[in-house]
């Protein structure tokens, strides 16, 4: 069981997705004609798809070792299924936010729908297969696969937990242990409430402990012996190869009011629009980073890579003063306006950083300084296909080489940036964020060896209890990210767990890609030394 944790690294493949337009029947056609047209349509679609894949593969295949690494393709073992769309839009049910009634009674509405069966309703679109990073749900829960989770095991996670969340009969109940930093707990809970609105009656009864602090704390070395007990199940936003914490989507998907970061659903559209403002070749040919360097020594080290009178490492690095930004109304921190460089740097802070999704969405080549931590989706990234790896112990020279390489191989560099932004736009849209939450909680609930019950000190949570009393940006972001009503489809279909050979293959490809980049980089600097 412990050996499997070594596989939980910052890597695995994502899958390509191809959506074919729906075939719309015409009442004027005869049934036989429609059948012939339908057959020709799918035959043509299949042939075109094969030709597209063949052309793309031939375009990417090169003769050098560089080309072979750069044509790393996403896994096709479990491709997304094309959803079957209805002939007419289904009727959408909306759940109103009734603040008037809540202000009078201070109790959550009893009129929330408690069942949802979209699969049994005619003309509902069928669900697609989940993106490949969903397969890590099985790995995250593997420590309890054979033992299950007892109440005593769960209770041990209280030591560092921020809160305990209980879901019974589709309703949420909260027992708070300690207030988290800023609004992390608030928007995490808000996101879970929106999940219940999206899939009423589908989220199973459960109890869980959640820690809103950055660093994982359930260290695997304490649970690796043959006679060791099961680890406490503790949810948080990131993990690493040394820990067993269960990774969950972070609060910023529903907004981060303290630094004016809007909910992900609308921000993702803004980032897509920002990409269209400038072509990659017209962007500034440097690596860009802007953030708070005070939170980690590795970020302070990155500042040394900034341009100076003595040296230009091809990096343009800026320290972000959030106190000044708050006073100035966040005029210099608009994320959608920061996609103006060909390269953007991602570097961890005190742990992982929520900035990864904003950086990867920019069409720029993301230069990832060797990370220690992963969140729920970054394990779907492949080096050189989605990003360019940067050494953590030789950042400046590594960044300079990456930029020089990209500026000399513009077409390949653009392809890396586009692969990342496509993955973010498709596999990280809010539909899939909710589906990841749903499947993680559903699989987790199967492991519980006890019947979830409502704690005596717990309070019932609902959207009214949070949004009706909120103010300012907090309320604005809640209203902006609120799920209006039940989804018209069921959650996406979970892919199967990794088997050892397929997981080993993913990790080997990741490792080989990074080693190849290091080899190129070493040769580059050796040539530079000879020329000098």
Short mmCIF file of N, CA and C in Angstrom, two decimals, residues 151-271:
data_model
loop_
_atom_site.label_atom_id
_atom_site.label_comp_id
_atom_site.label_asym_id
_atom_site.label_seq_id
_atom_site.Cartn_x
_atom_site.Cartn_y
_atom_site.Cartn_z
N UNK A 151 -14.99 5.29 12.73
CA UNK A 151 -15.20 6.59 13.38
C UNK A 151 -13.96 6.99 14.18
N UNK A 152 -13.31 6.03 14.82
CA UNK A 152 -12.10 6.35 15.58
C UNK A 152 -10.99 6.85 14.66
N UNK A 153 -10.87 6.22 13.49
CA UNK A 153 -9.86 6.66 12.53
C UNK A 153 -10.15 8.08 12.06
N UNK A 154 -11.41 8.35 11.76
CA UNK A 154 -11.80 9.70 11.34
C UNK A 154 -11.52 10.72 12.43
N UNK A 155 -11.83 10.38 13.67
CA UNK A 155 -11.69 11.33 14.77
C UNK A 155 -10.24 11.76 14.99
N UNK A 156 -9.29 10.91 14.61
CA UNK A 156 -7.88 11.26 14.78
C UNK A 156 -7.47 12.42 13.87
N UNK A 157 -8.24 12.66 12.81
CA UNK A 157 -7.93 13.77 11.91
C UNK A 157 -8.33 15.12 12.49
N UNK A 158 -9.04 15.11 13.60
CA UNK A 158 -9.49 16.37 14.19
C UNK A 158 -8.32 17.21 14.70
N UNK A 159 -7.19 16.60 14.95
CA UNK A 159 -6.06 17.28 15.58
C UNK A 159 -5.69 18.58 14.85
N UNK A 160 -5.73 18.58 13.54
CA UNK A 160 -5.38 19.78 12.78
C UNK A 160 -6.53 20.30 11.92
N UNK A 161 -7.69 19.66 11.96
CA UNK A 161 -8.79 20.03 11.06
C UNK A 161 -9.35 21.42 11.38
N UNK A 162 -9.76 22.11 10.33
CA UNK A 162 -10.43 23.40 10.49
C UNK A 162 -11.92 23.20 10.79
N UNK A 163 -12.51 22.18 10.17
CA UNK A 163 -13.93 21.93 10.40
C UNK A 163 -14.27 20.49 10.08
N UNK A 164 -15.42 20.08 10.57
CA UNK A 164 -16.00 18.79 10.23
C UNK A 164 -17.27 19.04 9.43
N UNK A 165 -17.39 18.39 8.30
CA UNK A 165 -18.58 18.52 7.46
C UNK A 165 -19.32 17.21 7.45
N UNK A 166 -20.62 17.28 7.63
CA UNK A 166 -21.48 16.11 7.60
C UNK A 166 -22.57 16.34 6.56
N UNK A 167 -22.79 15.34 5.72
CA UNK A 167 -23.90 15.38 4.76
C UNK A 167 -24.83 14.21 5.08
N UNK A 168 -26.08 14.53 5.36
CA UNK A 168 -27.10 13.53 5.66
C UNK A 168 -28.36 13.88 4.88
N UNK A 169 -28.84 12.96 4.09
CA UNK A 169 -30.05 13.17 3.29
C UNK A 169 -29.96 14.42 2.41
N UNK A 170 -28.78 14.63 1.85
CA UNK A 170 -28.61 15.74 0.92
C UNK A 170 -28.43 17.09 1.56
N UNK A 171 -28.39 17.17 2.90
CA UNK A 171 -28.21 18.44 3.60
C UNK A 171 -26.85 18.46 4.29
N UNK A 172 -26.27 19.67 4.40
CA UNK A 172 -24.93 19.82 4.95
C UNK A 172 -25.00 20.38 6.36
N UNK A 173 -24.11 19.87 7.22
CA UNK A 173 -24.02 20.33 8.60
C UNK A 173 -22.55 20.57 8.94
N UNK A 174 -22.30 21.64 9.66
CA UNK A 174 -20.93 22.09 9.91
C UNK A 174 -20.63 22.18 11.40
N UNK A 175 -19.48 21.63 11.77
CA UNK A 175 -18.95 21.81 13.12
C UNK A 175 -17.57 22.46 12.96
N UNK A 176 -17.41 23.70 13.36
CA UNK A 176 -16.17 24.45 13.17
C UNK A 176 -15.25 24.26 14.36
N UNK A 177 -13.97 23.99 14.07
CA UNK A 177 -12.97 23.83 15.12
C UNK A 177 -12.10 25.07 15.24
N UNK A 178 -11.68 25.63 14.11
CA UNK A 178 -10.84 26.83 14.11
C UNK A 178 -11.09 27.59 12.81
N UNK A 179 -11.11 28.92 12.91
CA UNK A 179 -11.32 29.75 11.71
C UNK A 179 -10.08 29.71 10.84
N UNK A 180 -10.28 29.51 9.56
CA UNK A 180 -9.15 29.43 8.64
C UNK A 180 -8.64 30.81 8.26
N UNK A 181 -7.52 30.84 7.57
CA UNK A 181 -6.95 32.09 7.07
C UNK A 181 -7.87 32.68 6.01
N UNK A 182 -8.17 33.97 6.17
CA UNK A 182 -9.04 34.69 5.24
C UNK A 182 -10.36 33.92 5.05
N UNK A 183 -10.79 33.75 3.81
CA UNK A 183 -12.10 33.13 3.56
C UNK A 183 -11.98 31.75 2.94
N UNK A 184 -10.88 31.05 3.22
CA UNK A 184 -10.69 29.73 2.63
C UNK A 184 -11.82 28.77 3.00
N UNK A 185 -12.11 28.70 4.30
CA UNK A 185 -13.15 27.76 4.72
C UNK A 185 -14.51 28.19 4.18
N UNK A 186 -14.77 29.49 4.16
CA UNK A 186 -16.06 29.99 3.69
C UNK A 186 -16.33 29.55 2.26
N UNK A 187 -15.36 29.76 1.37
CA UNK A 187 -15.61 29.46 -0.04
C UNK A 187 -15.44 27.97 -0.35
N UNK A 188 -14.71 27.25 0.48
CA UNK A 188 -14.69 25.79 0.33
C UNK A 188 -16.08 25.22 0.64
N UNK A 189 -16.66 25.68 1.75
CA UNK A 189 -18.00 25.22 2.12
C UNK A 189 -19.04 25.69 1.12
N UNK A 190 -18.88 26.91 0.63
CA UNK A 190 -19.79 27.41 -0.39
C UNK A 190 -19.76 26.50 -1.62
N UNK A 191 -18.56 26.09 -2.03
CA UNK A 191 -18.44 25.21 -3.18
C UNK A 191 -19.14 23.89 -2.97
N UNK A 192 -19.03 23.33 -1.77
CA UNK A 192 -19.70 22.06 -1.47
C UNK A 192 -21.21 22.23 -1.48
N UNK A 193 -21.71 23.35 -0.98
CA UNK A 193 -23.14 23.62 -1.05
C UNK A 193 -23.63 23.71 -2.48
N UNK A 194 -22.81 24.28 -3.35
CA UNK A 194 -23.21 24.37 -4.76
C UNK A 194 -23.21 22.98 -5.41
N UNK A 195 -22.33 22.12 -4.95
CA UNK A 195 -22.36 20.73 -5.42
C UNK A 195 -23.68 20.07 -5.06
N UNK A 196 -24.17 20.32 -3.86
CA UNK A 196 -25.45 19.75 -3.44
C UNK A 196 -26.61 20.31 -4.24
N UNK A 197 -26.49 21.56 -4.65
CA UNK A 197 -27.53 22.15 -5.51
C UNK A 197 -27.45 21.57 -6.93
N UNK A 198 -26.25 21.28 -7.37
CA UNK A 198 -26.07 20.76 -8.72
C UNK A 198 -26.55 19.31 -8.84
N UNK A 199 -26.27 18.53 -7.81
CA UNK A 199 -26.66 17.12 -7.82
C UNK A 199 -27.48 16.78 -6.58
N UNK A 200 -28.69 17.34 -6.45
CA UNK A 200 -29.49 17.08 -5.24
C UNK A 200 -29.83 15.60 -5.12
N UNK A 201 -29.64 15.09 -3.91
CA UNK A 201 -29.96 13.70 -3.64
C UNK A 201 -28.94 12.69 -4.12
N UNK A 202 -27.89 13.12 -4.80
CA UNK A 202 -26.90 12.20 -5.34
C UNK A 202 -25.66 12.06 -4.46
N UNK A 203 -25.32 13.10 -3.70
CA UNK A 203 -24.14 13.02 -2.84
C UNK A 203 -24.49 12.15 -1.63
N UNK A 204 -23.77 11.08 -1.39
CA UNK A 204 -24.14 10.15 -0.30
C UNK A 204 -23.87 10.74 1.08
N UNK A 205 -24.48 10.15 2.10
CA UNK A 205 -24.23 10.55 3.48
C UNK A 205 -22.75 10.32 3.81
N UNK A 206 -22.15 11.27 4.53
CA UNK A 206 -20.74 11.15 4.87
C UNK A 206 -20.38 12.09 6.01
N UNK A 207 -19.23 11.84 6.60
CA UNK A 207 -18.58 12.74 7.55
C UNK A 207 -17.13 12.87 7.12
N UNK A 208 -16.61 14.09 7.13
CA UNK A 208 -15.22 14.29 6.76
C UNK A 208 -14.61 15.42 7.58
N UNK A 209 -13.28 15.36 7.71
CA UNK A 209 -12.49 16.40 8.36
C UNK A 209 -11.73 17.16 7.27
N UNK A 210 -11.70 18.50 7.39
CA UNK A 210 -11.04 19.34 6.38
C UNK A 210 -10.07 20.28 7.06
N UNK A 211 -8.84 20.35 6.53
CA UNK A 211 -7.80 21.25 7.03
C UNK A 211 -7.51 22.28 5.94
N UNK A 212 -7.70 23.56 6.25
CA UNK A 212 -7.54 24.62 5.25
C UNK A 212 -6.13 25.20 5.20
N UNK A 213 -5.21 24.65 5.98
CA UNK A 213 -3.82 25.10 5.93
C UNK A 213 -3.13 24.49 4.71
N UNK A 214 -2.09 25.17 4.20
CA UNK A 214 -1.45 24.74 2.97
C UNK A 214 -0.81 23.36 3.05
N UNK A 215 -0.02 23.11 4.09
CA UNK A 215 0.90 21.98 4.08
C UNK A 215 0.24 20.67 4.49
N UNK A 216 0.47 19.60 3.74
CA UNK A 216 -0.03 18.28 4.15
C UNK A 216 0.64 17.83 5.44
N UNK A 217 -0.12 17.14 6.30
CA UNK A 217 0.38 16.78 7.63
C UNK A 217 0.30 15.29 7.95
N UNK A 218 -0.43 14.52 7.15
CA UNK A 218 -0.55 13.08 7.40
C UNK A 218 0.63 12.39 6.71
N UNK A 219 1.75 12.28 7.41
CA UNK A 219 2.99 11.79 6.82
C UNK A 219 2.94 10.28 6.66
N UNK A 220 3.29 9.81 5.48
CA UNK A 220 3.15 8.39 5.16
C UNK A 220 4.11 7.52 5.97
N UNK A 221 5.23 8.07 6.41
CA UNK A 221 6.22 7.24 7.12
C UNK A 221 5.68 6.71 8.45
N UNK A 222 4.67 7.36 8.99
CA UNK A 222 4.10 6.90 10.26
C UNK A 222 3.09 5.77 10.06
N UNK A 223 2.77 5.46 8.79
CA UNK A 223 1.74 4.46 8.52
C UNK A 223 2.23 3.44 7.48
N UNK A 224 3.54 3.18 7.50
CA UNK A 224 4.13 2.33 6.47
C UNK A 224 4.52 0.95 6.96
N UNK A 225 4.49 0.71 8.26
CA UNK A 225 4.88 -0.59 8.79
C UNK A 225 3.81 -1.64 8.60
N UNK A 226 4.19 -2.93 8.69
CA UNK A 226 3.22 -4.02 8.50
C UNK A 226 2.12 -4.02 9.56
N UNK A 227 2.42 -3.50 10.74
CA UNK A 227 1.43 -3.50 11.82
C UNK A 227 0.90 -2.09 12.10
N UNK A 228 1.14 -1.18 11.19
CA UNK A 228 0.70 0.20 11.42
C UNK A 228 -0.80 0.32 11.24
N UNK A 229 -1.37 1.31 11.89
CA UNK A 229 -2.81 1.56 11.80
C UNK A 229 -3.12 2.36 10.54
N UNK A 230 -4.39 2.42 10.20
CA UNK A 230 -4.80 3.21 9.03
C UNK A 230 -4.61 4.69 9.34
N UNK A 231 -4.19 5.49 8.38
CA UNK A 231 -3.98 6.92 8.61
C UNK A 231 -5.31 7.66 8.77
N UNK A 232 -5.30 8.77 9.49
CA UNK A 232 -6.53 9.59 9.58
C UNK A 232 -6.87 10.18 8.22
N UNK A 233 -8.10 10.09 7.76
CA UNK A 233 -8.48 10.70 6.48
C UNK A 233 -8.71 12.20 6.65
N UNK A 234 -7.86 12.99 6.03
CA UNK A 234 -7.93 14.44 6.18
C UNK A 234 -7.90 15.10 4.81
N UNK A 235 -8.92 15.90 4.52
CA UNK A 235 -9.01 16.60 3.24
C UNK A 235 -8.25 17.93 3.32
N UNK A 236 -7.60 18.28 2.22
CA UNK A 236 -6.95 19.59 2.10
C UNK A 236 -6.71 19.89 0.63
N UNK A 237 -6.03 21.01 0.34
CA UNK A 237 -5.93 21.48 -1.05
C UNK A 237 -4.75 20.91 -1.84
N UNK A 238 -3.75 20.35 -1.16
CA UNK A 238 -2.60 19.82 -1.90
C UNK A 238 -1.98 18.67 -1.14
N UNK A 239 -1.12 17.94 -1.82
CA UNK A 239 -0.40 16.83 -1.21
C UNK A 239 0.99 16.75 -1.78
N UNK A 240 1.79 15.82 -1.28
CA UNK A 240 3.10 15.54 -1.85
C UNK A 240 3.39 14.05 -1.72
N UNK A 241 4.54 13.64 -2.19
CA UNK A 241 4.86 12.22 -2.23
C UNK A 241 5.16 11.65 -0.85
N UNK A 242 5.22 12.51 0.17
CA UNK A 242 5.53 12.06 1.52
C UNK A 242 4.29 11.99 2.41
N UNK A 243 3.15 12.32 1.87
CA UNK A 243 1.95 12.47 2.70
C UNK A 243 0.78 11.69 2.14
N UNK A 244 -0.27 11.56 2.97
CA UNK A 244 -1.47 10.81 2.61
C UNK A 244 -2.73 11.67 2.68
N UNK A 245 -2.59 12.98 2.74
CA UNK A 245 -3.75 13.86 2.76
C UNK A 245 -4.56 13.71 1.48
N UNK A 246 -5.87 13.84 1.59
CA UNK A 246 -6.78 13.68 0.45
C UNK A 246 -6.97 15.04 -0.22
N UNK A 247 -6.65 15.10 -1.52
CA UNK A 247 -6.61 16.39 -2.22
C UNK A 247 -8.00 16.76 -2.74
N UNK A 248 -8.37 18.03 -2.51
CA UNK A 248 -9.71 18.54 -2.85
C UNK A 248 -9.54 19.88 -3.56
N UNK A 249 -10.43 20.23 -4.50
CA UNK A 249 -10.34 21.54 -5.17
C UNK A 249 -10.30 22.71 -4.17
N UNK A 250 -9.46 23.70 -4.45
CA UNK A 250 -9.27 24.79 -3.50
C UNK A 250 -10.37 25.83 -3.59
N UNK A 251 -10.41 26.68 -2.60
CA UNK A 251 -11.47 27.67 -2.42
C UNK A 251 -11.57 28.67 -3.57
N UNK A 252 -10.45 28.95 -4.26
CA UNK A 252 -10.44 30.03 -5.24
C UNK A 252 -11.30 29.74 -6.46
N UNK A 253 -11.72 28.50 -6.65
CA UNK A 253 -12.64 28.20 -7.75
C UNK A 253 -13.96 28.96 -7.58
N UNK A 254 -14.29 29.34 -6.36
CA UNK A 254 -15.52 30.10 -6.10
C UNK A 254 -15.23 31.55 -5.72
N UNK A 255 -13.96 31.93 -5.76
CA UNK A 255 -13.58 33.32 -5.53
C UNK A 255 -12.64 33.49 -4.35
N UNK A 256 -11.83 34.52 -4.45
CA UNK A 256 -10.90 34.89 -3.38
C UNK A 256 -11.04 36.39 -3.17
N UNK A 257 -12.00 36.80 -2.38
CA UNK A 257 -12.31 38.23 -2.29
C UNK A 257 -11.18 39.08 -1.73
N UNK A 258 -10.35 38.52 -0.86
CA UNK A 258 -9.29 39.32 -0.23
C UNK A 258 -8.30 39.88 -1.25
N UNK A 259 -8.13 39.20 -2.39
CA UNK A 259 -7.22 39.71 -3.42
C UNK A 259 -7.94 39.86 -4.77
N UNK A 260 -9.26 39.94 -4.72
CA UNK A 260 -10.07 40.28 -5.88
C UNK A 260 -9.93 39.28 -7.03
N UNK A 261 -9.79 38.01 -6.71
CA UNK A 261 -9.78 36.97 -7.75
C UNK A 261 -11.20 36.41 -7.86
N UNK A 262 -11.79 36.60 -9.03
CA UNK A 262 -13.19 36.23 -9.26
C UNK A 262 -13.35 34.72 -9.36
N UNK A 263 -14.56 34.22 -9.24
CA UNK A 263 -14.82 32.78 -9.42
C UNK A 263 -14.32 32.28 -10.76
N UNK A 264 -13.91 31.03 -10.77
CA UNK A 264 -13.24 30.43 -11.91
C UNK A 264 -14.10 30.37 -13.16
N UNK A 265 -15.39 30.14 -13.01
CA UNK A 265 -16.25 30.00 -14.19
C UNK A 265 -16.15 31.18 -15.12
N UNK A 266 -16.33 32.39 -14.62
CA UNK A 266 -16.26 33.59 -15.45
C UNK A 266 -14.81 33.97 -15.75
N UNK A 267 -13.91 33.76 -14.79
CA UNK A 267 -12.52 34.12 -15.01
C UNK A 267 -11.91 33.30 -16.14
N UNK A 268 -12.32 32.05 -16.25
CA UNK A 268 -11.80 31.20 -17.32
C UNK A 268 -12.17 31.78 -18.68
N UNK A 269 -13.37 32.32 -18.81
CA UNK A 269 -13.77 32.96 -20.06
C UNK A 269 -12.96 34.22 -20.31
N UNK A 270 -12.68 34.99 -19.25
CA UNK A 270 -11.88 36.20 -19.40
C UNK A 270 -10.45 35.88 -19.84
N UNK A 271 -9.90 34.79 -19.29
CA UNK A 271 -8.55 34.39 -19.69
C UNK A 271 -8.52 33.97 -21.15
#
